[in-house]
Amino acid sequence: MKNRLNRFLVALLLLLFVGQEAFPQNWTEPVQISTLEGLNVRPDFCIDNNGTIHCVWAYRGETGWYHFVIYYSKSTDEGQSWSEPQNISQNDSMWMDNPHIVADSKNHLHLAYDFNVRNCYRNLIVYRKFDGQNWSEMDTVSRGWPSSSYNHIVVDHNDKVYFFWYHDINNGTELYRELENGHWGDIKAVYDNNDKYYLSKVMVDTANILHCSAYFCYEEQYDEEIVYSTFANSEWSDLTGISKDYAAYEGNDIALDKEGYPHIVWRQSLDNGAPPENGTKYSCFNGSDWSPPKLLAKSSDAQAIAVDNCNGVHILDNEKIDSGFKFMHYQLIEGQWIGELLDSGIYGNYYNKLVNHDGFLYLINGKPDTIINIDVVSSIFFRKYAITTAVEEGKLQAFDSFRLYPNPSRGSTTIDYTLKEEAPILIEVYGLNGKMIDKILDKRQTAGRYQIKWNGTDKNRKEVKNGLYLIRLQAGRYFTARPVEIVR
């Protein structure tokens, strides 16, 4: 039992910290979609069969906090340029929000958004369709169900459109409705009970099975958890709990690999402090079991995930640092999480949506430009990433060797490594809780073999407790890490 536990802890440690340096040649420079001065937020986008990218978002100008409208823009040249933003709300006096857009096999666009958001007792979910020439008149999806909000929309491979939204009936229930061949189905509850269920993301696989990641808590329960379920043959599956321990928060996203298996990322509390520390966690399904949740980063939010056609997993998040925020892209390569820095600054990157399409990752998100009290100016940006692995490009081979001995150690551990080329070197020790224990080395070194000792102490030169620790070696923009066990 102890050996199995140690193997699990080692795997967890190796996933705690990943590199933070960029491979900028893979990501395109960000292109600003919105040219509107004001607050541009909550973007969504889809890519039709012709490769046209369609983007919608909520916009507030100078008319006041309660006047958001829905704007639309498209790109026919892979995101290099965008059409003039178009107001498609059909109503500028009420608060419109949370737009979502999908394209069917005929390249028709289906748009849903929250209507009259300011009035929480009368807000509705509305729908419009674009047939290639014109937008239809507004139709009410949640007819007869006021106080509806937080819509989601997905289209299957038979062009059946599913609409989901949240309603506060029965402690909080997710409702849905289908639109097929122009005919509306009945409004139904996903799970008709008194447990709170709130959908975060839904995807459809090649067999037209819906895969859902959601927030859930039992009646009278306070903390929310991440749950997964499917919808097939008009039946909803039982819920599977994904997150463990502490409460889960915003950032819940799901992607499917080429076998149709789900991968989920989310933001979760890591302790019960006040306020609690939070982090980015990830789990995937292999056909029979879900992997234990793995911690990728701490003090993070705005998570997004995509799985490429080679089953490469890509995760984005926005992480708090002393100088503001850093925007990270993580990918799993040969069992290691490799990180690259997309952006950093005083303000973060939010509302991230990541899509895998034809050998590229497409990213659209929002980023604040200025924040003065409650007055926020923000823009919508597009980036594209060519999916190639760092291994294929020879980018992970900064070290010829890296080993620790003895391991387990009674206190003194030799760190033995060989550099292929001159680089700034950083060696740090971390604990199981993710806290940095000691910085061993921070200097530039030439190519060659090096040995340095860690005496099993923290930065105050006090002996650390028995247990597992992670020694992380970074050379320039490349990194590797190894666990060591202290047994005195």
Coordinates of C-alpha atoms in Angstrom, one line a residue:
M1 CA 0.0 0.0 0.0
K2 CA 2.8 2.4 0.9
N3 CA 4.6 1.8 -2.4
R4 CA 1.4 2.4 -4.4
L5 CA 0.8 5.6 -2.5
N6 CA 4.4 6.7 -3.1
R7 CA 4.0 6.1 -6.8
F8 CA 0.9 8.2 -6.9
L9 CA 2.6 11.0 -5.0
V10 CA 5.6 10.9 -7.3
A11 CA 3.2 11.2 -10.3
L12 CA 1.4 14.1 -8.6
L13 CA 4.7 15.9 -7.9
L14 CA 5.9 15.6 -11.4
L15 CA 2.7 17.4 -12.6
L16 CA 2.9 20.2 -10.0
F17 CA 5.3 22.4 -11.8
V18 CA 6.0 22.8 -15.5
G19 CA 8.1 25.2 -17.5
Q20 CA 7.1 28.8 -18.0
E21 CA 9.1 29.8 -21.1
A22 CA 7.6 30.5 -24.5
F23 CA 8.0 28.8 -27.9
P24 CA 6.7 31.9 -29.7
Q25 CA 7.2 30.6 -33.2
N26 CA 4.2 28.2 -32.8
W27 CA 1.6 30.8 -31.7
T28 CA 0.6 33.7 -34.0
E29 CA 0.7 37.2 -32.7
P30 CA -2.7 38.2 -31.2
V31 CA -5.1 39.9 -33.6
Q32 CA -7.7 42.3 -32.1
I33 CA -11.2 41.3 -33.2
S34 CA -13.2 44.1 -31.4
T35 CA -12.6 47.6 -32.5
L36 CA -15.2 49.0 -30.2
E37 CA -14.1 51.3 -27.3
G38 CA -15.6 50.0 -24.1
L39 CA -16.1 46.6 -22.4
N40 CA -15.9 43.6 -24.7
V41 CA -16.5 40.4 -22.8
R42 CA -17.6 36.7 -22.9
P43 CA -16.7 35.9 -26.5
D44 CA -17.7 32.6 -28.2
F45 CA -16.8 31.4 -31.7
C46 CA -17.3 28.6 -34.2
I47 CA -15.7 27.5 -37.5
D48 CA -17.9 26.5 -40.4
N49 CA -17.1 24.0 -43.2
N50 CA -15.6 26.7 -45.4
G51 CA -13.1 27.6 -42.6
T52 CA -14.8 30.9 -41.8
I53 CA -14.5 31.9 -38.2
H54 CA -17.6 33.4 -36.6
C55 CA -17.2 35.3 -33.3
V56 CA -19.9 36.8 -31.0
W57 CA -19.4 38.7 -27.7
A58 CA -21.2 41.0 -25.3
Y59 CA -20.4 44.7 -25.5
R60 CA -21.0 47.7 -23.2
G61 CA -20.2 51.1 -24.5
E62 CA -20.7 54.5 -22.8
T63 CA -24.4 54.0 -22.2
G64 CA -24.1 52.5 -18.7
W65 CA -23.6 49.3 -16.9
Y66 CA -27.0 47.9 -17.8
H67 CA -26.8 48.1 -21.5
F68 CA -24.9 45.2 -22.9
V69 CA -25.6 44.2 -26.5
I70 CA -24.4 41.3 -28.7
Y71 CA -21.9 41.9 -31.5
Y72 CA -20.7 39.7 -34.3
S73 CA -17.6 39.6 -36.5
K74 CA -16.2 37.0 -38.9
S75 CA -12.8 36.1 -40.5
T76 CA -12.4 34.4 -43.9
D77 CA -8.6 34.4 -43.8
E78 CA -7.8 32.2 -40.8
G79 CA -8.2 35.1 -38.3
Q80 CA -5.7 37.5 -39.9
S81 CA -8.5 40.1 -40.4
W82 CA -12.0 40.5 -39.2
S83 CA -15.2 42.1 -40.5
E84 CA -16.6 45.3 -39.0
P85 CA -18.3 44.4 -35.8
Q86 CA -22.1 44.2 -36.2
N87 CA -24.7 44.7 -33.5
I88 CA -27.1 41.8 -33.9
S89 CA -29.1 42.2 -30.6
Q90 CA -32.2 43.7 -32.2
N91 CA -32.7 45.5 -28.8
D92 CA -30.4 48.1 -27.3
S93 CA -32.5 49.0 -24.3
M94 CA -32.1 45.8 -22.3
W95 CA -29.1 43.9 -21.1
M96 CA -28.1 41.0 -23.5
D97 CA -25.3 38.7 -22.4
N98 CA -23.6 35.3 -22.6
P99 CA -23.8 34.7 -26.4
H100 CA -23.1 31.3 -27.9
I101 CA -22.8 30.3 -31.5
V102 CA -22.5 27.1 -33.6
A103 CA -22.5 26.2 -37.3
D104 CA -24.4 23.3 -38.8
S105 CA -23.4 21.2 -41.9
K106 CA -25.0 23.7 -44.3
N107 CA -22.9 26.6 -42.7
H108 CA -26.0 28.1 -41.1
L109 CA -25.3 29.8 -37.8
H110 CA -27.3 29.3 -34.7
L111 CA -27.0 31.9 -32.0
A112 CA -28.4 31.9 -28.4
Y113 CA -28.0 34.6 -25.7
D114 CA -29.5 35.7 -22.4
F115 CA -32.1 38.4 -22.9
N116 CA -33.1 41.1 -20.3
V117 CA -30.4 40.0 -17.9
R118 CA -30.9 43.0 -15.6
N119 CA -34.3 41.6 -14.5
C120 CA -33.4 38.3 -12.9
Y121 CA -37.2 37.3 -12.7
R122 CA -38.0 38.0 -16.3
N123 CA -34.8 37.1 -18.2
L124 CA -35.1 34.6 -21.0
I125 CA -33.0 32.7 -23.5
V126 CA -33.5 33.8 -27.1
Y127 CA -32.4 32.4 -30.5
R128 CA -31.6 33.7 -33.9
K129 CA -30.5 31.9 -37.1
F130 CA -28.3 33.1 -39.9
D131 CA -29.0 31.4 -43.2
G132 CA -26.0 32.9 -45.1
Q133 CA -27.9 36.0 -46.0
N134 CA -29.9 37.3 -43.1
W135 CA -30.4 36.9 -39.4
S136 CA -33.9 35.6 -38.4
E137 CA -36.1 37.4 -36.1
M138 CA -35.6 36.7 -32.4
D139 CA -37.3 33.6 -31.1
T140 CA -37.7 32.7 -27.4
V141 CA -36.2 29.4 -26.4
S142 CA -37.2 29.4 -22.8
R143 CA -40.8 30.4 -23.5
G144 CA -42.9 30.0 -20.3
W145 CA -39.8 29.8 -18.1
P146 CA -38.8 33.3 -17.0
S147 CA -35.7 33.6 -14.8
S148 CA -33.7 31.6 -17.3
S149 CA -30.0 32.3 -17.8
Y150 CA -26.5 31.0 -18.6
N151 CA -27.4 29.3 -21.9
H152 CA -25.3 26.8 -23.8
I153 CA -25.8 25.5 -27.4
V154 CA -24.5 22.6 -29.4
V155 CA -25.3 21.1 -32.8
D156 CA -24.9 17.4 -33.6
H157 CA -23.9 15.8 -36.9
N158 CA -27.6 15.5 -38.0
D159 CA -28.0 19.3 -37.5
K160 CA -30.2 18.9 -34.4
V161 CA -29.5 21.9 -32.2
Y162 CA -29.6 21.5 -28.4
F163 CA -30.2 24.5 -26.1
F164 CA -29.4 24.3 -22.4
W165 CA -29.9 26.9 -19.7
Y166 CA -30.0 27.3 -15.9
H167 CA -33.2 27.9 -13.9
D168 CA -33.4 28.3 -10.2
I169 CA -36.4 25.9 -9.8
N170 CA -35.8 23.0 -7.4
N171 CA -32.6 24.5 -5.9
G172 CA -31.1 25.0 -9.4
T173 CA -32.0 22.9 -12.4
E174 CA -30.6 22.7 -16.0
L175 CA -33.3 22.7 -18.6
Y176 CA -32.9 21.9 -22.3
R177 CA -34.8 22.0 -25.6
E178 CA -34.1 20.6 -29.0
L179 CA -34.6 22.2 -32.4
E180 CA -34.8 19.8 -35.4
N181 CA -35.8 20.6 -38.9
G182 CA -37.2 23.9 -37.8
H183 CA -39.5 22.3 -35.1
W184 CA -39.1 22.9 -31.4
G185 CA -39.2 20.1 -28.9
D186 CA -40.6 20.2 -25.4
I187 CA -38.7 21.9 -22.5
K188 CA -37.3 19.2 -20.2
A189 CA -35.1 19.0 -17.1
V190 CA -31.7 17.3 -17.5
Y191 CA -32.0 15.9 -13.9
D192 CA -35.4 16.4 -12.3
N193 CA -34.6 16.5 -8.6
N194 CA -33.7 18.9 -5.8
D195 CA -30.0 18.7 -6.4
K196 CA -28.3 21.7 -7.9
Y197 CA -27.0 21.0 -11.4
Y198 CA -25.4 23.7 -13.5
L199 CA -23.9 22.9 -17.0
S200 CA -20.5 24.4 -17.8
K201 CA -19.7 22.8 -21.3
V202 CA -21.2 20.3 -23.6
M203 CA -19.6 18.6 -26.6
V204 CA -20.9 16.1 -29.2
D205 CA -18.8 13.1 -30.5
T206 CA -18.9 11.4 -33.9
A207 CA -21.7 9.1 -32.7
N208 CA -23.9 12.1 -31.7
I209 CA -23.5 11.4 -28.0
L210 CA -23.4 14.5 -25.9
H211 CA -20.7 14.8 -23.2
C212 CA -21.3 17.3 -20.4
S213 CA -19.2 18.7 -17.7
A214 CA -21.1 20.5 -15.0
Y215 CA -21.2 21.8 -11.4
F216 CA -23.2 19.8 -8.9
C217 CA -24.2 19.8 -5.3
Y218 CA -26.6 17.6 -3.4
E219 CA -29.6 19.2 -1.7
E220 CA -28.5 21.1 1.4
Q221 CA -24.8 20.7 0.3
Y222 CA -22.7 23.9 0.2
D223 CA -19.6 23.1 -1.9
E224 CA -19.9 22.4 -5.6
E225 CA -18.1 19.6 -7.3
I226 CA -17.4 18.8 -11.0
V227 CA -19.5 16.0 -12.5
Y228 CA -19.6 14.3 -15.9
S229 CA -22.5 12.7 -17.8
T230 CA -23.7 11.8 -21.3
F231 CA -26.9 12.0 -23.3
A232 CA -27.5 9.2 -25.8
N233 CA -30.7 7.6 -27.2
S234 CA -32.8 10.2 -25.4
E235 CA -31.4 9.1 -22.0
W236 CA -29.2 10.9 -19.5
S237 CA -26.5 8.8 -17.8
D238 CA -25.8 8.8 -14.1
L239 CA -23.4 11.5 -12.8
T240 CA -19.8 10.7 -12.3
G241 CA -17.9 12.8 -9.8
I242 CA -14.6 14.1 -11.1
S243 CA -13.3 16.6 -8.6
K244 CA -12.3 15.5 -5.1
D245 CA -11.8 17.1 -1.7
Y246 CA -12.5 20.9 -1.8
A247 CA -14.9 23.1 -3.7
A248 CA -14.7 23.5 -7.5
Y249 CA -15.1 26.9 -9.1
E250 CA -15.3 28.5 -12.6
G251 CA -13.0 27.4 -15.3
N252 CA -14.7 24.0 -15.9
D253 CA -14.0 22.9 -19.5
I254 CA -14.2 19.6 -21.4
A255 CA -12.7 18.3 -24.6
L256 CA -12.9 14.9 -26.4
D257 CA -10.0 12.9 -27.8
K258 CA -10.1 11.0 -31.1
E259 CA -11.6 8.0 -29.4
G260 CA -14.3 10.2 -28.0
Y261 CA -13.1 10.0 -24.4
P262 CA -13.5 13.1 -22.3
H263 CA -10.8 15.3 -20.7
I264 CA -11.8 17.8 -18.1
V265 CA -10.0 20.8 -16.6
W266 CA -11.3 23.0 -13.8
R267 CA -10.4 25.4 -11.0
Q268 CA -10.5 24.0 -7.5
S269 CA -9.7 25.0 -3.9
L270 CA -6.6 23.3 -2.6
D271 CA -7.2 23.9 1.1
N272 CA -9.9 25.2 3.5
G273 CA -8.1 28.5 4.2
A274 CA -9.7 31.9 4.2
P275 CA -9.4 32.7 1.4
P276 CA -8.5 29.2 0.1
E277 CA -5.6 28.7 -2.3
N278 CA -6.9 27.5 -5.7
G279 CA -5.3 25.7 -8.7
T280 CA -5.8 24.1 -12.1
K281 CA -6.7 20.5 -12.0
Y282 CA -7.1 17.9 -14.8
S283 CA -8.6 14.5 -15.2
C284 CA -9.3 12.2 -18.2
F285 CA -11.1 9.0 -19.0
N286 CA -9.3 6.1 -20.7
G287 CA -12.3 4.0 -21.6
S288 CA -12.7 2.3 -18.2
D289 CA -11.5 4.6 -15.5
W290 CA -11.0 8.3 -14.7
S291 CA -7.5 9.4 -13.8
P292 CA -6.9 10.9 -10.3
P293 CA -7.2 14.7 -10.5
K294 CA -3.8 16.2 -11.2
L295 CA -2.6 19.6 -10.2
L296 CA -1.0 21.7 -13.0
A297 CA -0.7 25.2 -11.5
K298 CA -1.7 27.3 -8.5
S299 CA -3.4 30.6 -8.1
S300 CA -5.1 30.2 -11.5
D301 CA -8.4 30.7 -13.2
A302 CA -10.0 31.0 -16.7
Q303 CA -9.1 27.4 -17.7
A304 CA -9.7 26.0 -21.2
I305 CA -8.8 22.7 -22.8
A306 CA -8.5 21.1 -26.2
V307 CA -7.3 17.7 -27.5
D308 CA -5.6 17.6 -30.9
N309 CA -5.9 15.0 -33.6
C310 CA -2.9 13.1 -32.2
N311 CA -4.5 13.1 -28.7
G312 CA -2.2 15.8 -27.5
V313 CA -3.7 17.6 -24.5
H314 CA -3.5 21.4 -24.4
I315 CA -4.6 23.4 -21.4
L316 CA -4.7 27.2 -20.9
D317 CA -5.0 29.1 -17.7
N318 CA -4.5 32.6 -16.2
E319 CA -2.1 32.6 -13.2
K320 CA -1.5 35.2 -10.5
I321 CA 2.0 36.3 -10.0
D322 CA 3.6 39.2 -8.0
S323 CA 3.6 41.6 -11.0
G324 CA 0.0 40.7 -12.2
F325 CA -0.8 37.7 -14.2
K326 CA 0.8 35.2 -16.7
F327 CA -1.2 33.5 -19.4
M328 CA 0.1 29.9 -19.8
H329 CA -0.3 27.1 -22.4
Y330 CA 0.5 23.6 -21.1
Q331 CA 0.8 20.5 -23.2
L332 CA 1.4 16.9 -22.3
I333 CA 4.4 15.5 -24.2
E334 CA 5.8 12.1 -23.5
G335 CA 4.3 12.0 -20.0
Q336 CA 5.6 15.5 -19.1
W337 CA 3.7 18.7 -18.9
I338 CA 5.5 21.4 -20.9
G339 CA 4.6 25.0 -20.3
E340 CA 4.9 28.1 -22.5
L341 CA 4.2 31.7 -21.6
L342 CA 1.7 33.4 -24.0
D343 CA 1.3 36.7 -22.3
S344 CA 2.0 38.5 -19.0
G345 CA 1.1 41.8 -17.5
I346 CA -0.8 43.7 -14.8
Y347 CA -4.2 42.4 -16.2
G348 CA -5.0 38.8 -17.1
N349 CA -6.6 36.9 -20.0
Y350 CA -10.1 35.7 -19.5
Y351 CA -13.1 34.0 -21.2
N352 CA -10.7 31.7 -23.0
K353 CA -12.1 29.4 -25.6
L354 CA -9.8 26.9 -27.3
V355 CA -10.8 24.8 -30.3
N356 CA -8.9 22.1 -32.3
H357 CA -9.5 22.4 -36.0
D358 CA -7.6 21.0 -39.0
G359 CA -4.2 20.8 -37.3
F360 CA -4.4 24.1 -35.5
L361 CA -5.5 25.4 -32.1
Y362 CA -7.8 28.4 -32.4
L363 CA -8.0 30.7 -29.3
I364 CA -10.3 33.6 -28.7
N365 CA -10.4 35.4 -25.4
G366 CA -10.9 38.8 -23.7
K367 CA -8.2 40.9 -22.1
P368 CA -8.7 44.1 -20.0
D369 CA -6.9 47.2 -21.3
T370 CA -7.5 49.5 -18.4
I371 CA -9.3 49.1 -15.0
I372 CA -10.2 52.2 -13.1
N373 CA -12.5 51.4 -10.1
I374 CA -15.4 49.6 -11.8
D375 CA -14.8 51.2 -15.2
V376 CA -13.2 48.4 -17.4
V377 CA -12.0 48.7 -21.0
S378 CA -11.3 45.3 -22.6
S379 CA -10.8 43.8 -26.0
I380 CA -11.3 40.5 -27.8
F381 CA -8.2 38.8 -29.3
F382 CA -7.6 35.9 -31.6
R383 CA -4.5 33.6 -31.7
K384 CA -3.7 30.4 -33.7
Y385 CA -1.2 27.6 -32.9
A386 CA 0.3 25.1 -35.3
I387 CA 0.1 21.7 -33.5
T388 CA 3.6 20.3 -33.5
T389 CA 5.2 18.6 -30.6
A390 CA 8.3 20.0 -28.9
V391 CA 9.8 16.6 -29.1
E392 CA 9.5 16.6 -32.9
E393 CA 11.3 19.9 -33.1
G394 CA 14.0 18.8 -30.7
K395 CA 13.1 21.5 -28.1
L396 CA 13.2 19.3 -25.0
Q397 CA 16.7 18.1 -25.2
A398 CA 18.5 20.8 -23.3
F399 CA 20.0 18.2 -21.0
D400 CA 22.0 15.1 -21.8
S401 CA 21.4 13.7 -18.3
F402 CA 19.7 14.6 -15.0
R403 CA 19.7 12.3 -12.0
L404 CA 19.5 12.3 -8.2
Y405 CA 21.4 10.1 -5.8
P406 CA 21.1 8.6 -3.4
N407 CA 17.3 8.3 -3.6
P408 CA 15.8 7.7 -1.1
S409 CA 18.2 9.9 0.8
R410 CA 19.0 10.4 4.5
G411 CA 19.4 14.1 3.9
S412 CA 22.1 14.8 1.4
T413 CA 21.2 14.4 -2.3
T414 CA 23.6 14.9 -5.2
I415 CA 22.0 16.6 -8.3
D416 CA 24.0 15.4 -11.3
Y417 CA 23.2 16.9 -14.7
T418 CA 24.9 17.6 -18.1
L419 CA 24.0 20.6 -20.2
K420 CA 24.2 20.5 -24.0
E421 CA 24.8 24.3 -24.3
E422 CA 25.3 27.4 -22.3
A423 CA 22.2 28.6 -20.5
P424 CA 20.9 30.3 -17.4
I425 CA 20.3 27.6 -14.8
L426 CA 17.7 27.5 -12.0
I427 CA 17.4 24.7 -9.6
E428 CA 14.6 24.7 -7.0
V429 CA 13.1 22.3 -4.5
Y430 CA 9.3 22.1 -3.9
G431 CA 7.2 20.3 -1.4
L432 CA 4.1 18.1 -2.0
N433 CA 1.9 21.1 -1.3
G434 CA 3.5 23.1 -4.1
K435 CA 5.4 25.4 -1.8
M436 CA 9.0 26.3 -2.8
I437 CA 11.3 24.9 -0.1
D438 CA 14.7 26.1 -1.3
K439 CA 16.5 27.7 -4.3
I440 CA 19.7 25.8 -4.8
L441 CA 21.2 27.5 -7.8
D442 CA 20.4 30.5 -10.0
K443 CA 23.3 31.3 -12.4
R444 CA 24.5 31.0 -16.0
Q445 CA 26.5 27.9 -16.8
T446 CA 28.4 26.7 -19.9
A447 CA 27.9 23.3 -21.6
G448 CA 29.2 20.4 -19.5
R449 CA 28.6 18.1 -16.5
Y450 CA 27.8 19.5 -13.1
Q451 CA 27.1 18.2 -9.6
I452 CA 25.6 20.1 -6.7
K453 CA 24.3 18.9 -3.4
W454 CA 21.0 19.6 -1.6
N455 CA 21.4 18.9 2.1
G456 CA 17.7 18.3 2.8
T457 CA 17.1 21.8 4.3
D458 CA 14.8 24.6 3.5
K459 CA 15.8 28.2 2.6
N460 CA 16.3 28.9 6.4
R461 CA 18.7 26.0 6.5
K462 CA 16.4 23.9 8.7
E463 CA 16.0 20.2 8.0
V464 CA 12.9 19.3 6.1
K465 CA 10.6 16.6 7.3
N466 CA 10.7 13.1 5.9
G467 CA 8.7 12.7 2.7
L468 CA 8.7 13.4 -1.1
Y469 CA 10.1 16.5 -2.7
L470 CA 10.5 17.7 -6.2
I471 CA 13.8 19.0 -7.6
R472 CA 13.2 21.1 -10.6
L473 CA 15.9 22.0 -13.1
Q474 CA 15.4 24.7 -15.7
A475 CA 17.9 25.6 -18.4
G476 CA 16.7 28.7 -20.3
R477 CA 13.3 27.9 -21.6
Y478 CA 13.6 24.2 -21.1
F479 CA 12.9 22.2 -17.9
T480 CA 12.8 18.8 -16.3
A481 CA 12.1 17.6 -12.8
R482 CA 12.7 14.5 -10.6
P483 CA 11.3 13.5 -7.2
V484 CA 13.5 12.6 -4.2
E485 CA 12.4 11.0 -1.0
I486 CA 13.9 12.0 2.3
V487 CA 14.1 9.2 4.9
R488 CA 16.1 10.0 8.1

